[in-house]
mmCIF file of C-alpha atoms and ligand atoms in Angstrom:
data_model
loop_
_atom_site.group_PDB
_atom_site.id
_atom_site.type_symbol
_atom_site.label_atom_id
_atom_site.label_comp_id
_atom_site.label_asym_id
_atom_site.label_seq_id
_atom_site.Cartn_x
_atom_site.Cartn_y
_atom_site.Cartn_z
ATOM 1 C CA UNK A 629 0.000 0.000 0.000
ATOM 2 C CA UNK A 630 1.187 3.506 -0.803
ATOM 3 C CA UNK A 631 0.471 6.230 1.753
ATOM 4 C CA UNK A 632 0.588 9.918 0.924
ATOM 5 C CA UNK A 633 -0.052 12.488 3.650
ATOM 6 C CA UNK A 634 -0.497 16.025 2.326
ATOM 7 C CA UNK A 635 2.213 18.462 3.248
ATOM 8 C CA UNK A 636 0.964 21.798 1.982
ATOM 9 C CA UNK A 637 0.133 24.941 3.974
ATOM 10 C CA UNK A 638 -3.146 25.467 2.102
ATOM 11 C CA UNK A 639 -4.340 21.984 3.047
ATOM 12 C CA UNK A 640 -3.339 22.478 6.689
ATOM 13 C CA UNK A 641 -4.988 25.913 6.773
ATOM 14 C CA UNK A 642 -8.276 24.647 5.347
ATOM 15 C CA UNK A 643 -8.217 21.618 7.668
ATOM 16 C CA UNK A 644 -7.727 23.922 10.650
ATOM 17 C CA UNK A 645 -10.919 25.807 9.812
ATOM 18 C CA UNK A 646 -12.713 22.501 9.190
ATOM 19 C CA UNK A 647 -11.670 21.176 12.601
ATOM 20 C CA UNK A 648 -12.900 24.302 14.403
ATOM 21 C CA UNK A 649 -16.214 23.455 16.061
ATOM 22 C CA UNK A 650 -17.506 26.988 15.331
ATOM 23 C CA UNK A 651 -17.342 26.421 11.538
ATOM 24 C CA UNK A 652 -20.930 26.179 10.250
ATOM 25 C CA UNK A 653 -22.137 23.575 7.725
ATOM 26 C CA UNK A 654 -22.117 25.824 4.618
ATOM 27 C CA UNK A 655 -18.443 26.752 5.170
ATOM 28 C CA UNK A 656 -17.648 23.152 6.128
ATOM 29 C CA UNK A 657 -19.106 21.922 2.818
ATOM 30 C CA UNK A 658 -17.240 24.551 0.807
ATOM 31 C CA UNK A 659 -13.904 23.749 2.479
ATOM 32 C CA UNK A 660 -14.434 20.012 2.064
ATOM 33 C CA UNK A 661 -14.869 20.528 -1.652
ATOM 34 C CA UNK A 662 -11.758 22.681 -1.923
ATOM 35 C CA UNK A 663 -9.683 20.218 0.106
ATOM 36 C CA UNK A 664 -10.729 17.286 -2.045
ATOM 37 C CA UNK A 665 -9.716 19.122 -5.199
ATOM 38 C CA UNK A 666 -6.272 19.744 -3.691
ATOM 39 C CA UNK A 667 -5.913 16.117 -2.563
ATOM 40 C CA UNK A 668 -7.254 14.806 -5.884
ATOM 41 C CA UNK A 669 -4.282 16.362 -7.646
ATOM 42 C CA UNK A 670 -1.992 13.928 -5.824
ATOM 43 C CA UNK A 671 -4.486 11.048 -5.874
ATOM 44 C CA UNK A 672 -4.755 11.109 -9.676
ATOM 45 C CA UNK A 673 -1.012 11.135 -10.249
ATOM 46 C CA UNK A 674 -1.163 7.597 -11.707
ATOM 47 C CA UNK A 675 -4.418 7.923 -13.602
ATOM 48 C CA UNK A 676 -4.105 6.020 -16.858
ATOM 49 C CA UNK A 677 -3.800 8.101 -20.008
ATOM 50 C CA UNK A 678 -3.307 7.378 -23.697
ATOM 51 C CA UNK A 679 -1.489 9.398 -26.336
ATOM 52 C CA UNK A 680 -3.629 11.414 -28.751
ATOM 53 C CA UNK A 681 -2.745 13.556 -31.756
ATOM 54 C CA UNK A 682 -4.123 17.083 -31.830
ATOM 55 C CA UNK A 683 -3.697 20.175 -33.965
ATOM 56 C CA UNK A 684 -2.915 23.460 -32.281
ATOM 57 C CA UNK A 685 -3.367 26.664 -34.306
ATOM 58 C CA UNK A 686 0.351 26.345 -35.066
ATOM 59 C CA UNK A 687 1.162 22.672 -35.598
ATOM 60 C CA UNK A 688 0.199 19.113 -34.766
ATOM 61 C CA UNK A 689 1.411 17.554 -31.535
ATOM 62 C CA UNK A 690 0.938 14.582 -29.270
ATOM 63 C CA UNK A 691 -0.985 15.049 -26.031
ATOM 64 C CA UNK A 692 -2.776 12.712 -23.649
ATOM 65 C CA UNK A 693 -6.372 11.872 -22.779
ATOM 66 C CA UNK A 694 -7.792 9.801 -19.918
ATOM 67 C CA UNK A 695 -7.865 6.136 -21.038
ATOM 68 C CA UNK A 696 -10.879 3.852 -21.283
ATOM 69 C CA UNK A 697 -12.362 2.350 -19.222
ATOM 70 C CA UNK A 698 -12.992 5.647 -17.462
ATOM 71 C CA UNK A 699 -11.999 5.955 -13.805
ATOM 72 C CA UNK A 700 -14.763 5.282 -11.298
ATOM 73 C CA UNK A 701 -15.306 7.661 -8.381
ATOM 74 C CA UNK A 702 -17.084 6.112 -5.371
ATOM 75 C CA UNK A 703 -18.250 8.394 -2.560
ATOM 76 C CA UNK A 704 -19.178 6.505 0.619
ATOM 77 C CA UNK A 705 -22.571 7.847 1.745
ATOM 78 C CA UNK A 706 -23.351 9.877 3.646
ATOM 79 C CA UNK A 707 -20.282 11.972 4.418
ATOM 80 C CA UNK A 708 -18.370 10.998 1.258
ATOM 81 C CA UNK A 709 -21.041 12.700 -0.811
ATOM 82 C CA UNK A 710 -19.672 16.016 0.433
ATOM 83 C CA UNK A 711 -16.420 15.176 -1.359
ATOM 84 C CA UNK A 712 -17.887 14.362 -4.767
ATOM 85 C CA UNK A 713 -18.077 17.842 -6.271
ATOM 86 C CA UNK A 714 -14.453 18.592 -5.404
ATOM 87 C CA UNK A 715 -13.365 15.337 -7.078
ATOM 88 C CA UNK A 716 -15.320 15.618 -10.324
ATOM 89 C CA UNK A 717 -14.112 19.205 -10.686
ATOM 90 C CA UNK A 718 -10.701 17.673 -11.362
ATOM 91 C CA UNK A 719 -11.881 14.492 -13.101
ATOM 92 C CA UNK A 720 -15.026 15.563 -14.977
ATOM 93 C CA UNK A 721 -15.213 12.527 -17.286
ATOM 94 C CA UNK A 722 -15.138 9.971 -14.443
ATOM 95 C CA UNK A 723 -18.097 7.682 -13.876
ATOM 96 C CA UNK A 724 -19.639 7.891 -10.401
ATOM 97 C CA UNK A 725 -20.880 4.905 -8.372
ATOM 98 C CA UNK A 726 -22.259 4.917 -4.839
ATOM 99 C CA UNK A 727 -21.823 2.879 -1.676
ATOM 100 C CA UNK A 728 -23.894 3.615 1.426
ATOM 101 C CA UNK A 729 -22.274 2.540 4.672
ATOM 102 C CA UNK A 730 -22.890 3.278 8.308
ATOM 103 C CA UNK A 731 -20.814 2.443 11.344
ATOM 104 C CA UNK A 732 -22.575 1.032 14.378
ATOM 105 C CA UNK A 733 -21.464 3.491 17.046
ATOM 106 C CA UNK A 734 -21.522 0.771 19.761
ATOM 107 C CA UNK A 735 -19.587 -2.005 18.007
ATOM 108 C CA UNK A 736 -17.812 0.270 15.461
ATOM 109 C CA UNK A 737 -18.643 -2.374 12.806
ATOM 110 C CA UNK A 738 -19.700 -1.016 9.383
ATOM 111 C CA UNK A 739 -22.745 -2.204 7.447
ATOM 112 C CA UNK A 740 -23.637 -1.559 3.824
ATOM 113 C CA UNK A 741 -27.156 -0.227 3.186
ATOM 114 C CA UNK A 742 -26.908 0.904 -0.442
ATOM 115 C CA UNK A 743 -24.905 0.045 -3.523
ATOM 116 C CA UNK A 744 -25.065 1.441 -7.036
ATOM 117 C CA UNK A 745 -21.928 0.362 -8.881
ATOM 118 C CA UNK A 746 -21.216 -1.254 -12.250
ATOM 119 C CA UNK A 747 -21.339 -5.093 -11.943
ATOM 120 C CA UNK A 748 -17.992 -5.508 -13.650
ATOM 121 C CA UNK A 749 -15.109 -3.346 -12.496
ATOM 122 C CA UNK A 750 -12.454 -5.324 -14.403
ATOM 123 C CA UNK A 751 -9.557 -3.108 -15.274
ATOM 124 C CA UNK A 752 -11.141 -0.045 -13.635
ATOM 125 C CA UNK A 753 -9.205 2.474 -11.592
ATOM 126 C CA UNK A 754 -11.361 3.375 -8.585
ATOM 127 C CA UNK A 755 -11.223 6.475 -6.385
ATOM 128 C CA UNK A 756 -13.012 6.081 -3.054
ATOM 129 C CA UNK A 757 -14.074 9.199 -1.162
ATOM 130 C CA UNK A 758 -14.588 9.033 2.588
ATOM 131 C CA UNK A 759 -13.635 11.968 4.816
ATOM 132 C CA UNK A 760 -12.754 9.975 7.941
ATOM 133 C CA UNK A 761 -10.500 6.922 8.248
ATOM 134 C CA UNK A 762 -11.032 5.976 11.898
ATOM 135 C CA UNK A 763 -10.921 2.221 12.670
ATOM 136 C CA UNK A 764 -10.729 1.526 8.930
ATOM 137 C CA UNK A 765 -13.799 -0.720 9.010
ATOM 138 C CA UNK A 766 -15.836 1.290 6.505
ATOM 139 C CA UNK A 767 -13.032 1.976 4.048
ATOM 140 C CA UNK A 768 -11.772 -1.604 4.342
ATOM 141 C CA UNK A 769 -15.208 -2.986 3.474
ATOM 142 C CA UNK A 770 -15.511 -0.584 0.527
ATOM 143 C CA UNK A 771 -12.105 -1.603 -0.847
ATOM 144 C CA UNK A 772 -12.991 -5.323 -0.560
ATOM 145 C CA UNK A 773 -16.244 -4.683 -2.389
ATOM 146 C CA UNK A 774 -14.451 -3.026 -5.311
ATOM 147 C CA UNK A 775 -11.766 -5.722 -5.624
ATOM 148 C CA UNK A 776 -14.427 -8.435 -5.479
ATOM 149 C CA UNK A 777 -16.026 -6.789 -8.517
ATOM 150 C CA UNK A 778 -12.703 -6.858 -10.383
ATOM 151 C CA UNK A 779 -11.231 -3.405 -9.769
ATOM 152 C CA UNK A 780 -7.608 -3.090 -10.873
ATOM 153 C CA UNK A 781 -6.451 -0.543 -8.341
ATOM 154 C CA UNK A 782 -8.058 1.547 -5.645
ATOM 155 C CA UNK A 783 -7.076 4.986 -4.402
ATOM 156 C CA UNK A 784 -8.831 6.316 -1.308
ATOM 157 C CA UNK A 785 -8.980 10.001 -0.436
ATOM 158 C CA UNK A 786 -9.678 10.845 3.221
ATOM 159 C CA UNK A 787 -9.510 14.259 4.849
ATOM 160 C CA UNK A 788 -8.264 12.790 8.147
ATOM 161 C CA UNK A 789 -6.841 9.412 9.114
ATOM 162 C CA UNK A 790 -5.994 7.781 12.440
ATOM 163 C CA UNK A 791 -2.850 5.626 12.715
ATOM 164 C CA UNK A 792 -5.096 2.704 13.794
ATOM 165 C CA UNK A 793 -7.120 2.952 10.577
ATOM 166 C CA UNK A 794 -4.075 3.252 8.351
ATOM 167 C CA UNK A 795 -2.541 0.150 9.977
ATOM 168 C CA UNK A 796 -5.801 -1.797 9.566
ATOM 169 C CA UNK A 797 -6.041 -0.982 5.848
ATOM 170 C CA UNK A 798 -2.366 -1.788 5.289
ATOM 171 C CA UNK A 799 -2.812 -5.198 6.909
ATOM 172 C CA UNK A 800 -6.026 -5.923 5.027
ATOM 173 C CA UNK A 801 -4.910 -5.027 1.506
ATOM 174 C CA UNK A 802 -1.539 -6.841 1.794
ATOM 175 C CA UNK A 803 0.125 -6.795 -1.643
ATOM 176 C CA UNK A 804 -2.782 -5.347 -3.609
ATOM 177 C CA UNK A 805 -2.610 -2.066 -5.487
ATOM 178 C CA UNK A 806 -4.027 0.422 -2.979
ATOM 179 C CA UNK A 807 -3.082 4.054 -2.433
ATOM 180 C CA UNK A 808 -4.205 6.134 0.523
ATOM 181 C CA UNK A 809 -4.149 9.921 0.247
ATOM 182 C CA UNK A 810 -4.765 11.787 3.517
ATOM 183 C CA UNK A 811 -5.149 15.474 4.265
ATOM 184 C CA UNK A 812 -3.569 14.784 7.673
ATOM 185 C CA UNK A 813 -2.590 11.846 9.844
ATOM 186 C CA UNK A 814 -3.980 12.566 13.297
ATOM 187 C CA UNK A 815 -2.805 11.307 16.708
ATOM 188 C CA UNK A 816 -5.141 8.441 17.655
ATOM 189 C CA UNK A 817 -8.682 7.221 18.201
ATOM 190 C CA UNK A 818 -10.507 7.951 21.434
ATOM 191 C CA UNK A 819 -12.528 5.385 23.419
ATOM 192 C CA UNK A 820 -15.560 6.056 21.193
ATOM 193 C CA UNK A 821 -13.650 5.400 17.970
ATOM 194 C CA UNK A 822 -13.442 9.105 17.081
ATOM 195 C CA UNK A 823 -10.329 10.608 15.546
ATOM 196 C CA UNK A 824 -8.305 12.860 17.895
ATOM 197 C CA UNK A 825 -7.973 15.800 17.425
ATOM 198 C CA UNK A 826 -10.223 15.153 14.421
ATOM 199 C CA UNK A 827 -13.215 17.255 13.480
ATOM 200 C CA UNK A 828 -16.093 15.370 15.105
ATOM 201 C CA UNK A 829 -18.777 13.606 13.091
ATOM 202 C CA UNK A 830 -18.129 14.520 9.462
ATOM 203 C CA UNK A 831 -21.651 13.613 8.267
ATOM 204 C CA UNK A 832 -23.306 15.697 10.972
ATOM 205 C CA UNK A 833 -21.051 18.647 10.310
ATOM 206 C CA UNK A 834 -21.668 18.478 6.554
ATOM 207 C CA UNK A 835 -25.403 17.988 6.720
ATOM 208 C CA UNK A 836 -26.389 18.911 10.288
ATOM 209 C CA UNK A 837 -28.460 21.877 11.369
ATOM 210 C CA UNK A 838 -26.717 25.162 10.679
HETATM 211 C C1 PRP B 1345 -18.191 7.912 9.248
HETATM 212 C C2 PRP B 1345 -17.192 8.324 8.199
HETATM 213 C C3 PRP B 1345 -16.646 7.014 7.714
HETATM 214 C C4 PRP B 1345 -16.668 6.159 8.959
HETATM 215 C C5 PRP B 1345 -15.282 6.059 9.508
HETATM 216 O O1 PRP B 1345 -19.373 7.502 8.652
HETATM 217 O O2 PRP B 1345 -17.777 9.102 7.185
HETATM 218 O O3 PRP B 1345 -17.409 6.425 6.692
HETATM 219 O O4 PRP B 1345 -17.531 6.822 9.908
HETATM 220 O O5 PRP B 1345 -15.236 5.194 10.615
HETATM 221 P P1 PRP B 1345 -14.461 3.798 10.564
HETATM 222 O O6 PRP B 1345 -13.143 4.034 9.906
HETATM 223 O O7 PRP B 1345 -14.333 3.448 12.021
HETATM 224 O O8 PRP B 1345 -15.309 2.814 9.825
HETATM 225 P P2 PRP B 1345 -20.680 7.147 9.504
HETATM 226 O O9 PRP B 1345 -20.756 5.681 9.755
HETATM 227 O O10 PRP B 1345 -20.788 8.047 10.692
HETATM 228 O O11 PRP B 1345 -21.845 7.461 8.468
HETATM 229 P P3 PRP B 1345 -22.270 8.846 7.778
HETATM 230 O O12 PRP B 1345 -21.281 9.088 6.660
HETATM 231 O O13 PRP B 1345 -23.640 8.557 7.279
HETATM 232 O O14 PRP B 1345 -22.240 9.948 8.804
HETATM 233 N N1 URA B 1346 -16.572 9.110 11.889
HETATM 234 C C1 URA B 1346 -16.555 10.463 11.953
HETATM 235 O O1 URA B 1346 -17.382 11.151 11.330
HETATM 236 N N2 URA B 1346 -15.617 11.042 12.743
HETATM 237 C C2 URA B 1346 -14.703 10.342 13.430
HETATM 238 O O2 URA B 1346 -13.854 10.942 14.107
HETATM 239 C C3 URA B 1346 -14.746 8.937 13.332
HETATM 240 C C4 URA B 1346 -15.682 8.348 12.552
#
């Protein structure tokens, strides 16, 4: 597994505002979008492209275009939906599939309640969006789902990760082609499975009462 933790003052600045409990939902949503676009730049570094010939007003030249099959972007509902706009801003031709997952807050076990993905993901590059990598249960289940359908490689973008979650994903994916792109690697999980210092419940902060 490849791990990339952002190291850019703009990312850290935007994350600081996101973490602040006084930040209201509309600003939280806007910052989430902006952060994902910044992280997507790194996450798409290995997106597959093919050579194409084009004519400029001056001459002909060789450029590149995103290869077929198109990349698949998979936001994990609910909170991952807040990351979709920022991702497709950078990758507008991607196909979008959906996975709905919720963590049981007592057992911390994830369950899947919705799925709308192509049946056959053979040879597809997949980009999973989930703001919080806490225990790793939700992201781990999503990654398994995509590989079971034939995905070639999976890149996950998370705003925040806990060391416990990163270790769990690393152990689970073993030698498979998985990349994790984080806005920040936080200190730890607390006794309720929340990331510390974290930002609280991402879904509530995105979609909660203003
Ligand atoms: C949150 C978050 C992740 C998950 C992370 O979702 O968006 O999907 O928890 O926790 P884990 O790494 O321990 O699995 P939640 O289950 O609260 O659902 P929501 O997106 O509907 O708020
Ligand atoms: N889910 C969240 O939304 N926040 C956390 O800190 C952990 C799981």
